[in-house]
Amino acid sequence: MKEERISPKVIERLTKYLRCLENLPQEDYISSEELAEKMGFTAAQVRKDLSNFGEFGIRGKGYQVRNLYADIEKILGVHKTNNVIIVGMGRLGNALFSEPEFTKESFNIVGIFDNSENKIGKEINGIKIRDIKELEHFINRKEDVNIAIITVPKSVAQELTDYLVKCGIKAILNFAPIKLNVPKNVVVENIDLYAKLQELNYWKEKVLK
Amino acid sequence: MKEERISPKVIERLTKYLRCLENLPQEDYISSEELAEKMGFTAAQVRKDLSNFGEFGIRGKGYQVRNLYADIEKILGVHKTNNVIIVGMGRLGNALFSEPEFTKESFNIVGIFDNSENKIGKEINGIKIRDIKELEHFINRKEDVNIAIITVPKSVAQELTDYLVKCGIKAILNFAPIKLNVPKNVVVENIDLYAKLQELNYWKEKVLK
């Protein structure tokens, strides 16, 4: 593995390969050309992306779907279950928690948190909403909670982030429309729903012209 | 305006400029260097992005925050209100509908749809959930409904998309983890929550090493 300087675009494409492979017959082989065509990339792109992580596939035969799927899962660390907490149990937090499609087997939601007295103590699907103040204690007791999904208002997102980092969280999936400042050893991915709508709107205006 | 072949990355960055500008004093001027620094891009990138759409800013002074904001909104077509429907009133659809933060003034949710008898006819915030079968009639009656947000299971997303296209929808924001096939004059943006978690997990594993 030479995984030295992988671009975020490569990792994004890996998740797309997974999406594509999961819908194919698992015993079959697929060539980089076929995979590329399904994805709308070039075969060279597919080979280059995968070559970042080692040797895959058999010359003349291509990649076995099941093996390539398993290999990419391993690269992403989703061949195992990763513990996750959700902070902010408004409608969006609730939706993310309640729909197994979003987290699947690879992510295990071990705690849900809020700061509102109306919500703390209530149960959703058998899990109690905890007071965010208990987080440090919760993480110290539980092993291996590194990932937080935060669905809180923009106005409190940075303050919450500072607290999460202090508690030992290493990865944050942020839905608040704000660029979070974190130390170098903490990673953030953003999902900005409004920004996506804006992008879509630009392309819509183009096709309507 | 020479807007010929704009890359999706440019449009994505435009939405980030907006996010950045909205938090700055509106009367102030900002140079491409300052804007670049806030964004984590280079000043050349900022100038190049904006030059795709015309001449902005004043030599030696930079861009006036309020004007640049308004200009970018215009480029994206979000200086006006765009009508939107949501199809799929499960938890996620409900969250997107109910949180004004996601759609703001630029997008006006004019209809919400589902195919479940349990949901059709119920009201959320004073809007009735309609039968998806009424969509064609709804669009014919209402002017200017081009955008659909779809939050339906993967298994029905393509079939629904075909129907939306038939009804005249031109832009789809898709939350189902599947690549939708659409005609050339229809645009799709995808938000794949599970894929984002997978990406985040990769970077988390790197920082934990």
XYZ file of C-alpha atoms in Angstrom:
418
model
C 0.000 0.000 0.000
C 1.454 3.315 -1.011
C -1.564 5.334 0.183
C 0.514 8.449 0.701
C -1.285 11.436 -0.666
C -4.739 10.357 -1.635
C -7.019 13.079 -2.928
C -10.516 13.396 -1.446
C -11.870 12.896 -4.973
C -10.362 9.397 -5.060
C -12.079 8.466 -1.816
C -15.346 9.907 -3.074
C -15.033 7.743 -6.189
C -14.318 4.649 -4.081
C -17.709 5.056 -2.411
C -19.252 5.264 -5.883
C -17.536 2.052 -6.964
C -19.094 0.361 -3.944
C -22.545 1.633 -4.868
C -22.090 0.289 -8.355
C -20.625 -3.085 -7.351
C -23.324 -3.843 -4.787
C -25.884 -4.097 -7.571
C -23.905 -6.575 -9.686
C -23.793 -10.396 -9.524
C -21.187 -11.061 -6.860
C -19.473 -14.027 -8.527
C -18.930 -12.261 -11.850
C -15.824 -10.508 -13.055
C -15.895 -6.923 -14.276
C -13.227 -5.177 -16.334
C -12.064 -1.631 -15.618
C -13.692 -0.677 -18.939
C -17.077 -2.055 -17.864
C -16.837 -0.509 -14.420
C -15.787 2.810 -15.960
C -18.710 2.788 -18.351
C -21.206 2.207 -15.567
C -19.709 5.064 -13.554
C -19.245 7.550 -16.360
C -15.453 7.649 -15.750
C -12.621 6.409 -17.949
C -11.040 2.964 -17.528
C -7.702 4.672 -16.904
C -9.303 6.575 -14.031
C -10.608 3.379 -12.470
C -7.218 1.646 -12.749
C -5.411 4.701 -11.387
C -7.801 5.061 -8.451
C -7.398 1.432 -7.444
C -3.638 1.340 -8.033
C -3.295 3.805 -5.147
C -4.130 0.959 -2.797
C -2.427 -2.081 -4.279
C -2.933 -4.693 -6.960
C -6.476 -5.764 -7.665
C -7.969 -7.915 -10.376
C -6.615 -10.603 -12.641
C -5.015 -9.764 -15.967
C -7.385 -10.558 -18.807
C -10.288 -11.276 -16.464
C -10.773 -8.083 -14.542
C -11.942 -7.741 -10.972
C -14.141 -10.245 -9.232
C -17.090 -8.178 -8.045
C -17.262 -9.665 -4.553
C -13.519 -9.399 -3.949
C -13.233 -5.860 -5.223
C -16.191 -4.866 -3.062
C -14.554 -6.389 -0.007
C -11.207 -4.768 -0.817
C -12.718 -1.304 -1.169
C -14.671 -1.773 2.050
C -11.384 -2.581 3.755
C -9.693 0.511 2.319
C -12.506 2.677 3.681
C -12.527 0.833 6.993
C -16.170 -0.099 6.596
C -15.624 -3.869 6.558
C -15.993 -3.516 10.329
C -18.517 -1.723 12.491
C -17.633 1.818 13.525
C -19.310 3.454 16.483
C -21.096 6.723 15.899
C -22.980 9.233 17.994
C -25.542 11.739 16.775
C -25.728 15.157 18.410
C -28.888 17.162 17.806
C -32.095 15.179 17.888
C -34.290 17.504 15.874
C -36.122 16.190 12.831
C -32.978 15.594 10.811
C -31.095 13.858 13.627
C -34.139 11.724 14.211
C -34.361 10.797 10.527
C -30.691 9.831 10.372
C -31.021 7.761 13.513
C -34.196 6.018 12.491
C -33.472 5.096 8.878
C -31.091 2.118 8.794
C -30.295 2.887 5.150
C -28.061 5.800 6.210
C -25.739 3.946 8.520
C -26.129 0.246 7.620
C -24.023 -2.437 9.260
C -20.799 -0.448 8.996
C -21.890 2.189 11.463
C -23.407 1.563 14.818
C -25.190 4.447 16.488
C -24.270 3.985 20.136
C -25.533 7.261 21.548
C -27.857 10.133 20.728
C -27.526 13.507 22.401
C -29.267 16.840 22.704
C -29.175 19.850 25.006
C -32.904 20.462 25.198
C -34.652 19.536 28.427
C -37.708 18.589 26.384
C -35.758 15.889 24.628
C -33.254 14.599 27.182
C -34.450 11.317 28.685
C -36.934 10.525 25.936
C -36.491 7.263 24.093
C -36.326 6.719 20.342
C -36.307 3.108 19.145
C -35.247 2.005 22.605
C -32.319 4.399 22.917
C -32.478 7.249 25.414
C -31.591 10.766 24.327
C -28.754 11.828 26.609
C -27.685 15.217 27.850
C -24.791 16.458 25.727
C -23.013 17.313 28.997
C -22.669 13.573 29.636
C -20.657 13.071 26.480
C -17.200 13.146 28.015
C -18.181 10.578 30.604
C -19.949 8.480 27.939
C -16.886 8.389 25.706
C -14.555 7.559 28.571
C -16.719 4.575 29.463
C -17.396 3.350 25.937
C -14.512 2.244 23.850
C -13.946 3.420 20.382
C -16.398 6.243 19.793
C -14.627 8.466 17.286
C -17.335 9.654 14.947
C -20.049 12.240 15.593
C -22.834 13.246 13.240
C -23.923 16.743 14.171
C -27.320 18.116 13.214
C -27.416 21.272 15.288
C -28.110 24.891 14.335
C -25.278 26.805 12.714
C -25.122 29.193 15.674
C -23.902 26.488 18.069
C -22.017 24.202 15.681
C -18.514 25.559 16.341
C -18.945 25.601 20.106
C -20.242 22.030 20.009
C -17.357 21.001 17.776
C -14.802 22.371 20.231
C -16.466 20.339 22.953
C -16.586 17.164 20.829
C -12.876 17.512 20.070
C -12.136 17.983 23.766
C -14.072 14.773 24.472
C -11.958 12.840 21.979
C -14.095 12.793 18.826
C -11.876 12.448 15.744
C -14.360 12.654 12.882
C -17.397 14.881 12.391
C -20.125 14.684 9.774
C -21.483 18.213 9.848
C -24.883 19.281 8.533
C -24.647 22.883 9.741
C -23.913 25.354 6.951
C -20.649 26.583 8.437
C -16.963 25.785 8.004
C -15.856 24.213 11.283
C -12.405 24.878 12.686
C -10.779 21.737 14.046
C -7.251 20.682 14.994
C -5.150 18.822 12.397
C -5.867 15.427 13.899
C -9.631 15.774 13.526
C -11.477 15.362 10.230
C -14.720 16.936 9.060
C -17.017 16.160 6.155
C -19.830 18.576 5.390
C -23.246 17.957 3.949
C -24.746 21.294 3.026
C -28.272 20.641 1.823
C -29.026 24.235 0.888
C -25.801 24.514 -1.106
C -26.746 21.368 -3.057
C -30.111 22.921 -3.885
C -28.326 26.044 -5.086
C -26.059 23.977 -7.326
C -29.007 22.063 -8.696
C -30.770 25.338 -9.381
C -27.851 26.631 -11.450
C -27.950 23.535 -13.685
C -31.734 23.722 -13.908
C -31.551 27.284 -15.182
C -29.067 26.100 -17.830
C -31.337 23.325 -19.134
C -34.366 25.622 -19.118
C -32.612 28.211 -21.286
C -20.938 36.343 -19.672
C -18.994 33.570 -21.288
C -20.483 30.805 -19.126
C -19.832 28.170 -21.751
C -18.372 25.113 -20.120
C -18.543 25.578 -16.419
C -17.299 22.690 -14.311
C -19.506 21.431 -11.466
C -16.593 22.193 -9.117
C -16.854 25.898 -9.974
C -20.545 25.922 -9.117
C -19.866 24.057 -5.891
C -17.288 26.694 -4.967
C -19.739 29.504 -5.754
C -22.070 28.135 -3.074
C -19.123 28.169 -0.674
C -18.346 31.793 -1.484
C -21.940 32.631 -0.600
C -21.657 30.815 2.733
C -18.513 32.759 3.488
C -19.800 36.153 2.356
C -23.054 35.929 4.288
C -21.110 36.088 7.542
C -19.119 39.213 6.656
C -20.022 42.897 7.114
C -22.045 43.649 3.989
C -20.649 47.150 3.322
C -17.008 46.074 3.449
C -14.749 45.225 0.571
C -12.864 41.941 0.407
C -9.898 41.131 -1.826
C -9.558 37.841 -3.681
C -6.625 37.089 -1.352
C -8.750 37.558 1.767
C -11.635 35.572 0.333
C -9.242 32.818 -0.756
C -7.698 32.630 2.677
C -11.067 32.215 4.357
C -12.011 29.468 1.931
C -8.738 27.586 1.886
C -8.354 28.192 -1.870
C -5.821 30.328 -3.746
C -6.543 33.911 -4.817
C -5.960 32.861 -8.432
C -8.690 30.237 -8.033
C -11.151 32.811 -6.719
C -10.399 35.219 -9.561
C -10.607 32.447 -12.150
C -13.915 31.139 -10.772
C -15.520 34.563 -10.856
C -14.065 35.520 -14.239
C -16.199 32.759 -15.768
C -19.212 34.952 -15.165
C -18.036 38.473 -15.896
C -16.170 41.326 -14.262
C -16.575 41.710 -10.538
C -14.831 43.902 -8.027
C -12.909 47.143 -8.276
C -9.198 47.188 -8.991
C -7.237 47.905 -5.824
C -10.334 47.651 -3.622
C -11.610 44.155 -4.206
C -15.204 43.019 -4.130
C -17.908 44.715 -2.140
C -19.319 41.927 -0.011
C -22.972 42.761 -0.575
C -22.573 43.215 -4.330
C -20.561 40.046 -4.801
C -23.122 38.123 -2.766
C -25.938 39.471 -4.936
C -24.014 38.729 -8.129
C -23.337 35.117 -7.148
C -26.960 34.652 -6.125
C -27.927 35.858 -9.585
C -25.517 33.448 -11.282
C -27.057 30.564 -9.338
C -30.571 31.820 -9.961
C -31.293 32.021 -6.236
C -31.909 35.775 -6.164
C -35.501 34.786 -6.936
C -37.788 32.173 -5.425
C -37.834 28.776 -7.116
C -40.722 26.390 -6.608
C -39.923 22.952 -5.260
C -41.845 19.798 -4.461
C -40.799 17.040 -2.079
C -41.688 13.452 -2.902
C -41.454 10.944 -0.056
C -42.757 12.188 3.271
C -40.891 9.809 5.547
C -38.715 11.175 8.336
C -36.168 12.723 6.012
C -38.740 14.326 3.721
C -40.471 15.665 6.775
C -37.221 17.097 8.144
C -36.376 18.807 4.870
C -39.864 20.252 4.645
C -40.021 21.441 8.217
C -36.607 23.055 8.667
C -36.581 26.425 6.905
C -32.775 26.424 7.057
C -32.615 23.905 4.181
C -34.623 25.797 1.629
C -34.639 29.440 2.826
C -36.231 32.207 0.811
C -34.777 31.002 -2.480
C -36.848 27.855 -2.556
C -40.538 27.629 -1.947
C -41.957 24.201 -1.199
C -45.274 24.276 -3.013
C -46.249 20.621 -2.734
C -45.446 17.480 -0.739
C -46.249 14.023 -2.069
C -46.254 10.399 -1.018
C -47.800 7.153 -2.241
C -48.783 5.753 1.155
C -52.452 5.767 2.050
C -51.460 6.368 5.650
C -49.865 9.664 4.742
C -51.935 11.028 1.858
C -54.342 13.709 3.076
C -52.510 14.373 6.343
C -51.334 17.905 6.961
C -47.863 19.083 7.928
C -47.466 22.758 8.820
C -50.714 23.495 7.041
C -49.793 21.736 3.786
C -51.608 18.569 2.792
C -49.634 15.521 1.693
C -50.878 14.735 -1.826
C -51.108 11.487 -3.705
C -48.125 11.223 -6.049
C -50.592 10.255 -8.772
C -51.892 13.851 -8.680
C -48.514 15.236 -9.624
C -49.103 15.646 -13.334
C -52.349 17.496 -12.732
C -50.684 19.573 -9.990
C -47.832 20.647 -12.253
C -50.151 21.478 -15.132
C -52.133 23.751 -12.870
C -49.221 25.385 -11.072
C -46.752 27.363 -13.052
C -43.103 26.915 -12.771
C -42.541 23.775 -10.720
C -39.281 22.404 -12.043
C -37.472 21.042 -9.009
C -38.227 17.886 -7.024
C -36.473 16.713 -3.884
C -36.904 12.955 -3.676
C -36.534 11.077 -0.417
C -37.872 7.681 -1.386
C -36.388 4.189 -1.044
C -33.760 3.183 -3.577
C -36.032 0.450 -4.945
C -38.558 2.939 -6.320
C -36.309 5.917 -7.089
C -35.817 5.223 -10.807
C -39.470 4.508 -11.456
C -40.438 7.698 -9.633
C -37.817 9.647 -11.585
C -39.243 8.460 -14.905
C -42.649 9.648 -13.751
C -41.316 13.033 -12.565
C -39.615 13.575 -15.908
C -42.836 12.698 -17.708
C -44.650 15.276 -15.561
C -42.164 17.970 -16.569
C -39.722 18.082 -13.654
C -36.326 19.367 -14.848
C -34.173 19.089 -11.730
C -33.999 16.394 -9.062
C -32.225 16.427 -5.723
C -31.896 12.725 -5.014
C -31.263 11.194 -1.591
C -31.593 7.570 -2.718
C -28.247 5.772 -3.039
C -28.615 5.034 -6.738
C -27.479 6.647 -9.985
C -30.626 7.879 -11.701
C -30.979 7.729 -15.465
C -32.514 10.882 -16.888
C -32.770 12.500 -20.313
C -30.163 15.125 -21.271
C -32.492 18.031 -20.494
C -32.985 16.964 -16.873
C -30.403 17.494 -14.137
C -29.760 15.493 -10.989
C -27.733 16.223 -7.874
C -27.200 13.413 -5.394
C -26.784 13.535 -1.664
C -25.585 10.134 -0.509
C -25.435 10.225 3.277
C -23.980 6.756 3.677
C -21.244 7.477 1.131
C -20.292 10.619 3.073
C -20.009 8.554 6.241
C -17.773 6.100 4.399
C -15.531 8.923 3.204
C -15.356 10.362 6.679
C -14.454 6.955 8.024
C -11.506 6.648 5.647
C -10.056 9.958 6.841
C -10.738 9.046 10.459
C -8.749 5.837 10.082
C -5.867 7.911 8.655
C -5.776 10.318 11.601
C -6.040 7.459 14.108
C -3.027 5.649 12.625
